Coordinates of C-alpha atoms and ligand atoms in Angstrom, one line a residue:
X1 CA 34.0 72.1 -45.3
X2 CA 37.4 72.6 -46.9
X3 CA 38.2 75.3 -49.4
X4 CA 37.6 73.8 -52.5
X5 CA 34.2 72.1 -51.4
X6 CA 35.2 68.4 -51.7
X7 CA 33.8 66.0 -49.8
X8 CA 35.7 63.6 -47.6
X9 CA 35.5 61.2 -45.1
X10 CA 36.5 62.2 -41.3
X11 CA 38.2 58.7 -40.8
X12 CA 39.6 57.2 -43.7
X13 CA 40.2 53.1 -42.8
X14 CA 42.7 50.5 -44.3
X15 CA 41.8 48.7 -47.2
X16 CA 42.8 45.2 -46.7
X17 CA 41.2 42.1 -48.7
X18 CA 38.3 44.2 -50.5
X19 CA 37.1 45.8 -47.2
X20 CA 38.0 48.9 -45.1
X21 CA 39.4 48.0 -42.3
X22 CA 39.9 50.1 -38.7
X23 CA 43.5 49.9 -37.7
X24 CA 44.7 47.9 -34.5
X25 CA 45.5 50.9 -33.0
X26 CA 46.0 54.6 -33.9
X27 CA 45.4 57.5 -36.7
X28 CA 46.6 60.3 -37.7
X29 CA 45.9 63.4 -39.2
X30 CA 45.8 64.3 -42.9
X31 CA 46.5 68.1 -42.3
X32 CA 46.7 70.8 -45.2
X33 CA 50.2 72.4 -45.3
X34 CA 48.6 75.2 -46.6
X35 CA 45.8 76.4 -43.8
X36 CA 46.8 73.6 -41.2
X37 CA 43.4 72.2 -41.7
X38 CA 43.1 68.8 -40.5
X39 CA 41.1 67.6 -43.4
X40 CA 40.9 64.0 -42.1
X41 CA 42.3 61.5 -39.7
X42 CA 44.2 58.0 -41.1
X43 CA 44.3 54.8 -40.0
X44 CA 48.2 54.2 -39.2
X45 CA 48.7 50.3 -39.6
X46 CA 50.7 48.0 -37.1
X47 CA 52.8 45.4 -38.0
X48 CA 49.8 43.3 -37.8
X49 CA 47.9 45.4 -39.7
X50 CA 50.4 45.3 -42.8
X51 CA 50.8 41.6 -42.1
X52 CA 46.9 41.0 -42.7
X53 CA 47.6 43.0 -45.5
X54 CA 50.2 40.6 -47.0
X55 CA 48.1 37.8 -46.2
X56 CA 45.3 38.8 -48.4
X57 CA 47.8 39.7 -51.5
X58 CA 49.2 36.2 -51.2
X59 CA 45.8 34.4 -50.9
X60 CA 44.9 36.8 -53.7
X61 CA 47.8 36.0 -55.6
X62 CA 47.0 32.5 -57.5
X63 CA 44.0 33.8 -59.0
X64 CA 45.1 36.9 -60.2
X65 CA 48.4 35.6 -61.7
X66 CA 46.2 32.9 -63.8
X67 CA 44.1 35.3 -64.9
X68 CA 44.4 35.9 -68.8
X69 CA 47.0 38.8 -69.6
X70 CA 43.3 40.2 -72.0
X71 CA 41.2 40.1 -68.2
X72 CA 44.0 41.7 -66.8
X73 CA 44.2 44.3 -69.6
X74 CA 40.3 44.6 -69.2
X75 CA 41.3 45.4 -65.3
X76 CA 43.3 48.2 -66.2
X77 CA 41.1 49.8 -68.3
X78 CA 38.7 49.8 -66.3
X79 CA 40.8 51.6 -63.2
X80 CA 41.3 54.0 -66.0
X81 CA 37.8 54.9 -66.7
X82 CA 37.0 55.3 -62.9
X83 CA 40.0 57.7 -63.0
X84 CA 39.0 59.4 -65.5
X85 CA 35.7 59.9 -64.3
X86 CA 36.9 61.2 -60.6
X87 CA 40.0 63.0 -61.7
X88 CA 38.6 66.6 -61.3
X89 CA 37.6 66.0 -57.3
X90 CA 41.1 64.0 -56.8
X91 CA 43.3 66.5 -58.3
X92 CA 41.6 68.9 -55.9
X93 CA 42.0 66.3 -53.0
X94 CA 45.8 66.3 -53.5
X95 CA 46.0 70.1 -54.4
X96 CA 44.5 70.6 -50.5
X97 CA 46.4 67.3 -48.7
X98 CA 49.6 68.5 -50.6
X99 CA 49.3 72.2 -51.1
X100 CA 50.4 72.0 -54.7
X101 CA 48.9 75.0 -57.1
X102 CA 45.3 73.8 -58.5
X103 CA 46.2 74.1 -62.2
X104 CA 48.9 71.7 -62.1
X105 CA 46.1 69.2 -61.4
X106 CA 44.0 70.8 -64.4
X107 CA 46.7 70.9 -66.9
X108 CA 47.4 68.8 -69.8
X109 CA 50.3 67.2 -67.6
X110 CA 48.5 66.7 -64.5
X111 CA 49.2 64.1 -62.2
X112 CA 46.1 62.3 -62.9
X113 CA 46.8 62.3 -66.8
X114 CA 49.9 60.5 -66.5
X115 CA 48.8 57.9 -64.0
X116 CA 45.4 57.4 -66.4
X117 CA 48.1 56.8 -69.4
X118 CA 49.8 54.5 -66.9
X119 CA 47.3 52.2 -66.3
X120 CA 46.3 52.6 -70.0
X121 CA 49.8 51.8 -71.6
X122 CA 49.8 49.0 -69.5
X123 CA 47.1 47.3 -70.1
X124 CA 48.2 47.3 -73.4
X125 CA 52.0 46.7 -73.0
X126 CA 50.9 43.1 -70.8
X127 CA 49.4 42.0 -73.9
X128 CA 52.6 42.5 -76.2
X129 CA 54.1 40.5 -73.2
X130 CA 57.1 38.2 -74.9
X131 CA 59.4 35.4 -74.1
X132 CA 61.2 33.4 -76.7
X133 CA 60.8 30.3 -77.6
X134 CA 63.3 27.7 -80.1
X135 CA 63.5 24.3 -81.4
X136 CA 65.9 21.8 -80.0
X137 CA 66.9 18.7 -80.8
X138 CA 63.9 16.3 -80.2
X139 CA 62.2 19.0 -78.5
X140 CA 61.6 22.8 -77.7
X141 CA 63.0 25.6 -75.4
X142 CA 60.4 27.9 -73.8
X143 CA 61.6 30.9 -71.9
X144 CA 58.7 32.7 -70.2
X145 CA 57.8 35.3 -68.2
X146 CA 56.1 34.8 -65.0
X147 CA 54.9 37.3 -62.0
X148 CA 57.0 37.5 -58.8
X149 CA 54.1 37.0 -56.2
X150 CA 53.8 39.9 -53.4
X151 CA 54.6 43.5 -53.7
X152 CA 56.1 45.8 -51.0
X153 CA 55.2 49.2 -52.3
X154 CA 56.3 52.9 -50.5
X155 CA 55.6 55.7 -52.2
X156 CA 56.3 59.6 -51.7
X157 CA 54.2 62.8 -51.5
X158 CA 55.0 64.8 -54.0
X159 CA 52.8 63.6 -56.5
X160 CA 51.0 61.1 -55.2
X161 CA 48.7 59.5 -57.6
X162 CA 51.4 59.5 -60.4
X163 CA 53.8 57.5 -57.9
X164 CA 50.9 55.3 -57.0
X165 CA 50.3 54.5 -61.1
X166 CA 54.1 53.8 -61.8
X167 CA 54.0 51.5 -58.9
X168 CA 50.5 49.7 -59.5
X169 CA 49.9 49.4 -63.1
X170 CA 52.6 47.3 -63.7
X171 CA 52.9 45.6 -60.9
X172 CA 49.0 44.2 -61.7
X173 CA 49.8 44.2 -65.6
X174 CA 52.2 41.5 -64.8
X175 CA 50.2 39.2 -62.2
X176 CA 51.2 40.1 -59.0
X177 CA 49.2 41.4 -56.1
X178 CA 50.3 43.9 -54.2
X179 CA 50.7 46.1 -50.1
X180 CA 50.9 49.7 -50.7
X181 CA 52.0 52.4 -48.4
X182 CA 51.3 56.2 -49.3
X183 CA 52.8 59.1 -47.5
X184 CA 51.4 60.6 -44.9
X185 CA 51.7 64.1 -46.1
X186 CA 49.5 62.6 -49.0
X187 CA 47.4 60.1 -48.3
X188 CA 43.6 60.5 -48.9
X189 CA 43.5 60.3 -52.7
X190 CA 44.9 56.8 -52.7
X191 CA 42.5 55.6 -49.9
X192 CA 39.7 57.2 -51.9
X193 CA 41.0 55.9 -55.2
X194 CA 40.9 52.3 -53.0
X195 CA 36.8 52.9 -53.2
X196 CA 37.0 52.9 -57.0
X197 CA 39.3 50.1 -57.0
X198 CA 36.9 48.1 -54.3
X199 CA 34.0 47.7 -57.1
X200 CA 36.3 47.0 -60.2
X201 CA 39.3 44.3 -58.3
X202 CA 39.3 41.1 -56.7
X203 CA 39.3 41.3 -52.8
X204 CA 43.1 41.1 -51.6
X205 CA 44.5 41.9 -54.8
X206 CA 45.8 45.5 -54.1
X207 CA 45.7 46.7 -50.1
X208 CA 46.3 50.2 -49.1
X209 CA 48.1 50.6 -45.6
X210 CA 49.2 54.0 -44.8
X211 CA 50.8 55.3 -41.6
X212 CA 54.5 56.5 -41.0
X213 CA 57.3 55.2 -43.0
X214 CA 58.9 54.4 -39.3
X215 CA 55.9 51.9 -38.6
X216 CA 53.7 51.1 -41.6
X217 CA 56.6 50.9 -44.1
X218 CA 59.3 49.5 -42.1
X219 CA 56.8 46.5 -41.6
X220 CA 56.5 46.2 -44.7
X221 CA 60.5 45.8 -45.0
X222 CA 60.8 43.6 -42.6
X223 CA 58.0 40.9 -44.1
X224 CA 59.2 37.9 -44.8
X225 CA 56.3 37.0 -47.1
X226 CA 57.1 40.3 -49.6
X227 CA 58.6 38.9 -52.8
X228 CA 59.7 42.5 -54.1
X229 CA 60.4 45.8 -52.8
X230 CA 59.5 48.9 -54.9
X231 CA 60.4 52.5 -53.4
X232 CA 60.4 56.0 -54.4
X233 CA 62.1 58.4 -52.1
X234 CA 65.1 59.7 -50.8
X235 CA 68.0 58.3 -51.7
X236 CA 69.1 57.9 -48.3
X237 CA 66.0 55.5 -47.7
X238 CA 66.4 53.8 -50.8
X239 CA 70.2 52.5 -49.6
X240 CA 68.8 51.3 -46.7
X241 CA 65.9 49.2 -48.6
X242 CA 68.4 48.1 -50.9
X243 CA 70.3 46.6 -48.2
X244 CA 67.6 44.9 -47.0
X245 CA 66.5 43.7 -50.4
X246 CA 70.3 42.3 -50.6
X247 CA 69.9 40.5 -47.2
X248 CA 66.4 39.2 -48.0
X249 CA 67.5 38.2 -51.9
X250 CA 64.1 39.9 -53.0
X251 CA 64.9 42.3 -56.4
X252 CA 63.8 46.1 -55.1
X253 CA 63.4 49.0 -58.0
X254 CA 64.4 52.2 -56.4
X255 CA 63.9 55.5 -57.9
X256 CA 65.3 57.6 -56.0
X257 CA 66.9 62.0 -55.6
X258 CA 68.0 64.1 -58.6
X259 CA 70.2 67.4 -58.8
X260 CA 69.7 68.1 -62.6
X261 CA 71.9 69.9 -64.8
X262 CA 69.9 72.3 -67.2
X263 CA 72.6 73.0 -70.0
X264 CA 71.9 76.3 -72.1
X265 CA 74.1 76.6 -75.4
X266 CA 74.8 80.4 -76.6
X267 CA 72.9 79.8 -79.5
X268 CA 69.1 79.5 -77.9
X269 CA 66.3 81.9 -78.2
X270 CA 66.7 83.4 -74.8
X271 CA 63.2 84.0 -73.9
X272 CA 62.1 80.3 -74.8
X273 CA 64.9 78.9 -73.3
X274 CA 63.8 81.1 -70.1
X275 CA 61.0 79.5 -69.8
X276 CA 62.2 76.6 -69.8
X277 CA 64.6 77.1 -67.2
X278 CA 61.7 78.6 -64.9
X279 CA 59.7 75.5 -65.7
X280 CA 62.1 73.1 -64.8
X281 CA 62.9 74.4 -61.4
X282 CA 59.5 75.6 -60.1
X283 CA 57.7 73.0 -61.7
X284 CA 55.8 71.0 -58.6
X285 CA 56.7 74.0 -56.7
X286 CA 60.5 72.8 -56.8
X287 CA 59.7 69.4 -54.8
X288 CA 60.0 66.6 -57.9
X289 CA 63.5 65.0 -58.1
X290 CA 63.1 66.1 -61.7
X291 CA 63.5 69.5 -61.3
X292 CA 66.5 71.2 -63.5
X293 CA 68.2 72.6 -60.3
X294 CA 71.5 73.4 -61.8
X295 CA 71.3 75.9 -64.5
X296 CA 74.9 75.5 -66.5
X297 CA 74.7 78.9 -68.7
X298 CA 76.9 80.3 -71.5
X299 CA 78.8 82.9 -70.4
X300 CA 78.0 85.1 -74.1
X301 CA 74.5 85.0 -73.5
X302 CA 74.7 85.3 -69.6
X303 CA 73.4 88.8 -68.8
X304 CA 71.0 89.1 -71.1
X305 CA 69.8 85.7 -69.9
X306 CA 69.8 86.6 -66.2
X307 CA 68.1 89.8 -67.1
X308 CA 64.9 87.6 -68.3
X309 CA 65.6 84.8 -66.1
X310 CA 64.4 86.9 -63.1
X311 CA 62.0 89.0 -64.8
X312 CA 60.1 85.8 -65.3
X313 CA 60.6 84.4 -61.9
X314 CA 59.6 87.4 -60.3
X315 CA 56.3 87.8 -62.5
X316 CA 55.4 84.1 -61.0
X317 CA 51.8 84.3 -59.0
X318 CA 52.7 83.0 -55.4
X319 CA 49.1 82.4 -53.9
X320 CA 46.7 80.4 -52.3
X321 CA 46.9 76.7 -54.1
X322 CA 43.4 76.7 -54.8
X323 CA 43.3 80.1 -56.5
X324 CA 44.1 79.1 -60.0
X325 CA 46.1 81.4 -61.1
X326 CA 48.6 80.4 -58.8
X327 CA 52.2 79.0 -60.1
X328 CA 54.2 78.7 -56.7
X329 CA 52.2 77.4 -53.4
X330 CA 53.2 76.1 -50.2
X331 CA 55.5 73.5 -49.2
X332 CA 54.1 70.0 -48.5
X333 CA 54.5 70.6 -45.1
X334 CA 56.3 73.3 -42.4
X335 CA 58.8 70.5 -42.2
X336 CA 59.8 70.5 -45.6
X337 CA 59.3 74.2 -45.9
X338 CA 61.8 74.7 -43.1
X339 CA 64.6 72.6 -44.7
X340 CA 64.0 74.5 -47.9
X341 CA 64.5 77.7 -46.1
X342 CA 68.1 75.9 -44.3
X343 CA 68.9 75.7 -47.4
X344 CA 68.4 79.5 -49.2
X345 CA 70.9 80.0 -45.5
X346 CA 73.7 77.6 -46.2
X347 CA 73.8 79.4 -49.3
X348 CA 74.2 82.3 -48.9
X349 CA 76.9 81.3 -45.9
X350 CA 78.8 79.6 -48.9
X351 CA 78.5 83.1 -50.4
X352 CA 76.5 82.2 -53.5
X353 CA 75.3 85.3 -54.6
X354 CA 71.3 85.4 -54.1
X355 CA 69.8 87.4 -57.7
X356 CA 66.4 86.7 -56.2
X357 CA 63.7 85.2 -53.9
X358 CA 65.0 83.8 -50.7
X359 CA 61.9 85.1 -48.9
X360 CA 58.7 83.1 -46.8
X361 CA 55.8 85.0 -48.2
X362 CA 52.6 85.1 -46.3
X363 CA 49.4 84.3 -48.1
X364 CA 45.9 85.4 -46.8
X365 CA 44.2 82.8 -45.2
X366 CA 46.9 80.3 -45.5
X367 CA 49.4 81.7 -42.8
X368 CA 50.1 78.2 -41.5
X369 CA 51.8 77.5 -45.1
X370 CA 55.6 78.0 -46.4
X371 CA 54.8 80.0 -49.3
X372 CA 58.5 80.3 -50.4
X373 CA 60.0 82.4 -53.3
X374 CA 61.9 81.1 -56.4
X375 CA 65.1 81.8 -55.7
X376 CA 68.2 82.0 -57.7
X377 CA 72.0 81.9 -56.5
X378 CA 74.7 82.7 -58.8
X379 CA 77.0 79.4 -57.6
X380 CA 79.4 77.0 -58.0
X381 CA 78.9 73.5 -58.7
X382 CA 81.0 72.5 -55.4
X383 CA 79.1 74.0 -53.1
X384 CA 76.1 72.4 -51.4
X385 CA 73.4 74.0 -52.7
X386 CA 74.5 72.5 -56.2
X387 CA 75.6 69.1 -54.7
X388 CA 72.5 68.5 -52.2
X389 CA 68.1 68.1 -53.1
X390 CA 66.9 71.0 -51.7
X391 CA 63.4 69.8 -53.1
X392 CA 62.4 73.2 -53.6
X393 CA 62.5 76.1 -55.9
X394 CA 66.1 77.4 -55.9
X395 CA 68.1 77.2 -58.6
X396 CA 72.0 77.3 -58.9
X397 CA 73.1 79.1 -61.5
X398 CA 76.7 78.5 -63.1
X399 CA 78.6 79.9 -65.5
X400 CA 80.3 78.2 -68.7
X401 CA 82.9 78.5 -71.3
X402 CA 84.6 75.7 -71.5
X403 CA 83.1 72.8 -73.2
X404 CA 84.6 69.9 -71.3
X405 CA 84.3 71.7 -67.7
X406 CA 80.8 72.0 -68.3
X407 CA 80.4 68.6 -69.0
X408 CA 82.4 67.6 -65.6
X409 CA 80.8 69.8 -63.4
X410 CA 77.4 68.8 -65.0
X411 CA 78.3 65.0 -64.3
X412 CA 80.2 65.9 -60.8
X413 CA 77.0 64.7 -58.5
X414 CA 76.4 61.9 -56.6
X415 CA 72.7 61.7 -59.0
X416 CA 71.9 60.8 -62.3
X417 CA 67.9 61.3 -62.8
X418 CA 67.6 63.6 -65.4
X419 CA 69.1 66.6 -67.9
X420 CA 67.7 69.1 -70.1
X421 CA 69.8 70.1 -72.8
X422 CA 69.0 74.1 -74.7
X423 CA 70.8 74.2 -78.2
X424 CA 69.6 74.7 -82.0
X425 CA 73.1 72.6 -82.8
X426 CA 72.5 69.0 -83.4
X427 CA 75.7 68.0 -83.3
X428 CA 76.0 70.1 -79.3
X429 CA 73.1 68.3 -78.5
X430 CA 73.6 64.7 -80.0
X431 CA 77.2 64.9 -78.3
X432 CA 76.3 66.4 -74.7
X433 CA 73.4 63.9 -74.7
X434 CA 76.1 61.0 -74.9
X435 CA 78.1 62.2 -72.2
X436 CA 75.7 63.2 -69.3
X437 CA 75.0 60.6 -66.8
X438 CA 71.9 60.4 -66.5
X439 CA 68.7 58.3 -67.3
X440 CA 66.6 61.2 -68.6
X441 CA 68.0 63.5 -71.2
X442 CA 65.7 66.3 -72.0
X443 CA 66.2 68.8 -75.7
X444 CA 65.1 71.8 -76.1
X445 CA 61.7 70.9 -73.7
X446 CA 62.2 70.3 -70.4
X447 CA 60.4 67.2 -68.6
X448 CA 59.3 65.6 -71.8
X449 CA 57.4 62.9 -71.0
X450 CA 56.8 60.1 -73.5
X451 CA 54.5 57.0 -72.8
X452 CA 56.3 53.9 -73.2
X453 CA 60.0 55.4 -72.5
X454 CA 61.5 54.1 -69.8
X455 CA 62.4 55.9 -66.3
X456 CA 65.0 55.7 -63.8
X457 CA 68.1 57.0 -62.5
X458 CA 71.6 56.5 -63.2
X459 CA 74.2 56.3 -60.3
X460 CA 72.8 56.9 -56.5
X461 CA 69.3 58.2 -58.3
X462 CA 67.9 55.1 -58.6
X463 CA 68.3 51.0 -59.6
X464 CA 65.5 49.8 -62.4
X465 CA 63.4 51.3 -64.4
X466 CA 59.3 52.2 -64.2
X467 CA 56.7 54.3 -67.0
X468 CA 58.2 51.8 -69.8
X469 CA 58.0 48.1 -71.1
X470 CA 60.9 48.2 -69.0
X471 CA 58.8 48.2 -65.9
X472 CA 57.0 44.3 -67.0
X473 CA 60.8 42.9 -66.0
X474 CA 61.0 44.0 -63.0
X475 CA 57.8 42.8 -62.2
X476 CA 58.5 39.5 -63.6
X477 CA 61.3 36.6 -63.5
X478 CA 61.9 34.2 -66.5
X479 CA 62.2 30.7 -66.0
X480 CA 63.4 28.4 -69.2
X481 CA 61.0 25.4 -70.0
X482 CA 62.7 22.6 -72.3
X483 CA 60.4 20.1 -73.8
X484 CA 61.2 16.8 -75.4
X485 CA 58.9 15.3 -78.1
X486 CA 59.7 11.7 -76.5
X487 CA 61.6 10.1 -73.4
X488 CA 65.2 9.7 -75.1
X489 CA 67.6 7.2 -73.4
X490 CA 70.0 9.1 -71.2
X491 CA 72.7 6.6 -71.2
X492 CA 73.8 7.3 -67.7
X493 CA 76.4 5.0 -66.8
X494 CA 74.9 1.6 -64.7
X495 CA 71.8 2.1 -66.3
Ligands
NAP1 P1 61.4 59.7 -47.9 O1 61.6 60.2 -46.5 O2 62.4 58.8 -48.4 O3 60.0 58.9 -47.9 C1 59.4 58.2 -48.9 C2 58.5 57.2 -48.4 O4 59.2 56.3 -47.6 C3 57.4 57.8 -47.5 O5 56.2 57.0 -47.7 C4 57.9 57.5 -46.1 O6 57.0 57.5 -45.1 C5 58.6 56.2 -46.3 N1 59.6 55.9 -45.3 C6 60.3 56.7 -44.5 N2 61.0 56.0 -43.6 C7 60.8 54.7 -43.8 C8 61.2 53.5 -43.2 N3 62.1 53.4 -42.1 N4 60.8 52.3 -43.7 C9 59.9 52.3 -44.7 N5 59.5 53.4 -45.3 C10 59.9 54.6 -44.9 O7 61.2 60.8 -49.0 P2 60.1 62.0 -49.0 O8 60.6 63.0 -48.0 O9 58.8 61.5 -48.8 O10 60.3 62.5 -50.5 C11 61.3 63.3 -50.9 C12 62.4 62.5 -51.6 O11 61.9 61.5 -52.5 C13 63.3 63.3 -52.4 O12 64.7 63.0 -52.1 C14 63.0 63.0 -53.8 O13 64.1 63.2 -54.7 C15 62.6 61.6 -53.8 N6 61.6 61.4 -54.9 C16 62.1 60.7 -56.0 C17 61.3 60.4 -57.0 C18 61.7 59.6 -58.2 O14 60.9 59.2 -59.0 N7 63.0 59.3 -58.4 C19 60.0 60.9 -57.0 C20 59.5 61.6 -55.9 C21 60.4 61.8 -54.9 P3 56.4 58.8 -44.3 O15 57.1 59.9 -44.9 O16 54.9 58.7 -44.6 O17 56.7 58.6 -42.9
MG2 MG1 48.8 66.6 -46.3

């Protein structure tokens, strides 16, 4: 039995049309970064396997799409409840399959909040669902919204079953049915969330494949029977779906990297401000595209502020991921720990100077885990470890005077996710807001999430948007109805 005493299957199956299915041919192992526990095996599915898959979402699809937007609202609230009601046991499913610290699944903000409030907001939003509509002469002009058919989905592992809510609720809120592919550093909780969804959905209307992005999700690029591609990821994967979006003339929403700016004005409280900073880089143990990576600080308040700043990160609990009272845990795999630790080398090579961390800590009992310290280089934005996602938590810290600078360097980056903004000066704020690039701008509280607002990334972070109304258009198309009260003589010439 695993740590936290949750019960799981050995062999998790596909779930394809309603029914869990074995895979054609192999599985894999679900392992916990944190021990190197295999805490399950996975069914990887073949081409064929995602192509039975896409069969059963477009048999499914008719149905579902002439549903009633209030059954499909009913739908929703009802994956909801079942959420709500297993939330506990997932959050420690993806706490042990992910090695993220325990409390982040029992917080106010936990993963499985948000995605509850996804499929919540939702099922409300789809019934505020609007087109237009105008007289004509002799007639009327209907513009409506209908669903696109078949959805590709890929999702990351970071946080698993908030990426599987962005990508779902709407996707079902607007009438289409839907293939999704998890991670495979985090794929039990959405093949045991497919057991809730097996008593509350019509067979074939969602289908869970996962297996490697290599297999599983490149088969479900190259489907010519997907109707739209949604993708969370790296940015370097999301060109490449975009491309094939482009060739296939299917719409794709990508949201992709981040390497946020975190801008502290001279006038803050320091140690609120702190902890906001420490928040917004260790947050997820550093591996959200979210994270405020680049801390842009005011050189009259630097020392003092640095003096705090590591105070704080050094008072951070760095444990086992099911202890609790644990802030910083292991990396989602020795993969990913490895490139974060590449990383703390290339800068200190670039000679950014390291105030602290930089270390692999071991943890009792979990010596198979990258238990990495927060670490904080004094930098400059040029240099890599200010340009490129580490995806974990090190922060570059750089120093400002010069109003307009700051502003460049903050917007000098191929991304555009997000920005938090530290000031008790509306007019610094109001004005810096308008000039970063970036599709989430953050005052005074870092990674404030709102229900209803829309997010996505500007520049290479991202094309469309998810969380808001936004999300119902890019899982719909409009098509323009006129209607005429009579035949009227067209007067076509020989007629
Ligand atoms: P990734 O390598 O791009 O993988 C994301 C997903 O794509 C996984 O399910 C992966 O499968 C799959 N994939 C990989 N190669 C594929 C291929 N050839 N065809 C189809 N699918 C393929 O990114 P990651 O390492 O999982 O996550 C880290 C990155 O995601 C970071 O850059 C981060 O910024 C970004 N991210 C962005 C957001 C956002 O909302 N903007 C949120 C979270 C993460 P497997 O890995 O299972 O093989
Ligand atoms: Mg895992």
């Amino acid at each position: 039995m695993n740590k936290l005493n949750v019960e799981l299957d050995s062999k998790y199956n596909l779930f394809i049309n309603g029914k869990f299915e074995k895979p054609e041919n192999d599985y894999f192992e679900a392992i916990n970064p944190a021990t190197g526990e295999v805490l399950a095996e996975m069914a990887s599915a073949s081409k064929n396997d995602v192509d039975k898959a896409v069969k059963a979402a477009r048999n499914a699809f008719p149905a579902w799409a002439g549903k009633s937007v209030e059954e499909r609202s009913a739908y929703l609230h009802q994956i909801a409840d079942a959420l709500t009601e297993n939330k506990s046991r997932l959050g420690k499913i993806d706490c042990l399959d992910t090695g993220r610290a325990l409390y982040e699944f029992e917080s106010d903000y936990s993963d499985y909040n948000i995605a509850i409030a996804q499929f919540r907001y939702f099922a409300s939003a789809i019934l505020d669902i609007s087109g237009m509509s105008r007289p004509i002469t002799d007639g009327q002009l209907v513009v409506q919204r209908e669903p696109l058919g078949v959805c590709g989905q890929i999702i990351p592992w970071n946080v698993p079953m908030v990426m599987f809510a962005y990508k779902v609720a709407p996707a079902l809120a607007a009438g289409n049915t839907l293939v999704l592919k998890p991670s495979t550093d985090a794929s039990i909780s959405t093949m045991e969330v497919a057991k809730l969804l097996q008593e509350i959905l019509p067979a074939g209307v969602v289908n869970f494949v996962s297996g490697s992005g290599s297999e599983t999700g490149q088969a479900i690029l190259d489907h010519p029977d997907i109707d739209k591609l949604a993708f969370t990821g790296s940015t370097e994967m999301g060109r490449k779906i975009g491309e094939i979006a482009g060739k296939k003339l299917i719409p794709a929403t990508l949201e992709l990297g981040g390497k946020s700016p975190h801008i502290v004005f001279s006038d803050v409280e320091i140690d609120k401000a702190v902890e906001n900073v420490v928040f917004g880089f260790c947050f997820y143990n550093g591996q959200g595209c979210l994270n405020g990576t680049r801390l842009f600080l005011h050189d009259d308040i630097y020392d003092e502020f640095m003096k705090q700043l590591i105070k704080k990160v050094e008072s951070l609990k760095i444990g086992d991921p099911t202890d609790t009272k644990t802030k910083i845990s292991s990396a989602v795999s020795q993969k990913q720990g490895k490139h974060i630790l590449d990383y703390i080398e290339i800068g200190k090579k670039e000679k950014a100077t390291l105030v602290t961390g930089g270390n692999k800590v071991e943890v009792k009992d979990n010596e198979y885990g990258y238990f990495i310290e927060p670490t904080i280089f004094e930098a400059t934005n040029d240099m890599r470890i200010s340009q490129e996602e580490i995806f974990g938590p090190v922060l570059s810290v750089i120093s400002w005077n010069d109003y307009d600078q700051m502003i460049k360097e903050a917007n000098d980056t191929e991304y555009g996710l997000a920005a938090g903004i530290m000031t008790n000066n509306l007019e610094n704020a109001v004005k810096t807001a308008n000039l970063l690039e970036a599709g989430n701008i953050w005052v005074n509280e870092y990674n404030n999430f709102q229900t209803g607002a829309p997010f996505g990334g500007y520049k290479a972070s991202g094309l469309g948007r998810e969380y808001g109304k936004e999300a119902l258009d890019m899982y719909t198309q409009s098509k323009m109805v006129t209607y005429m009260n009579k035949l009227p003589p067209i007067g076509f010439a020989g007629f």
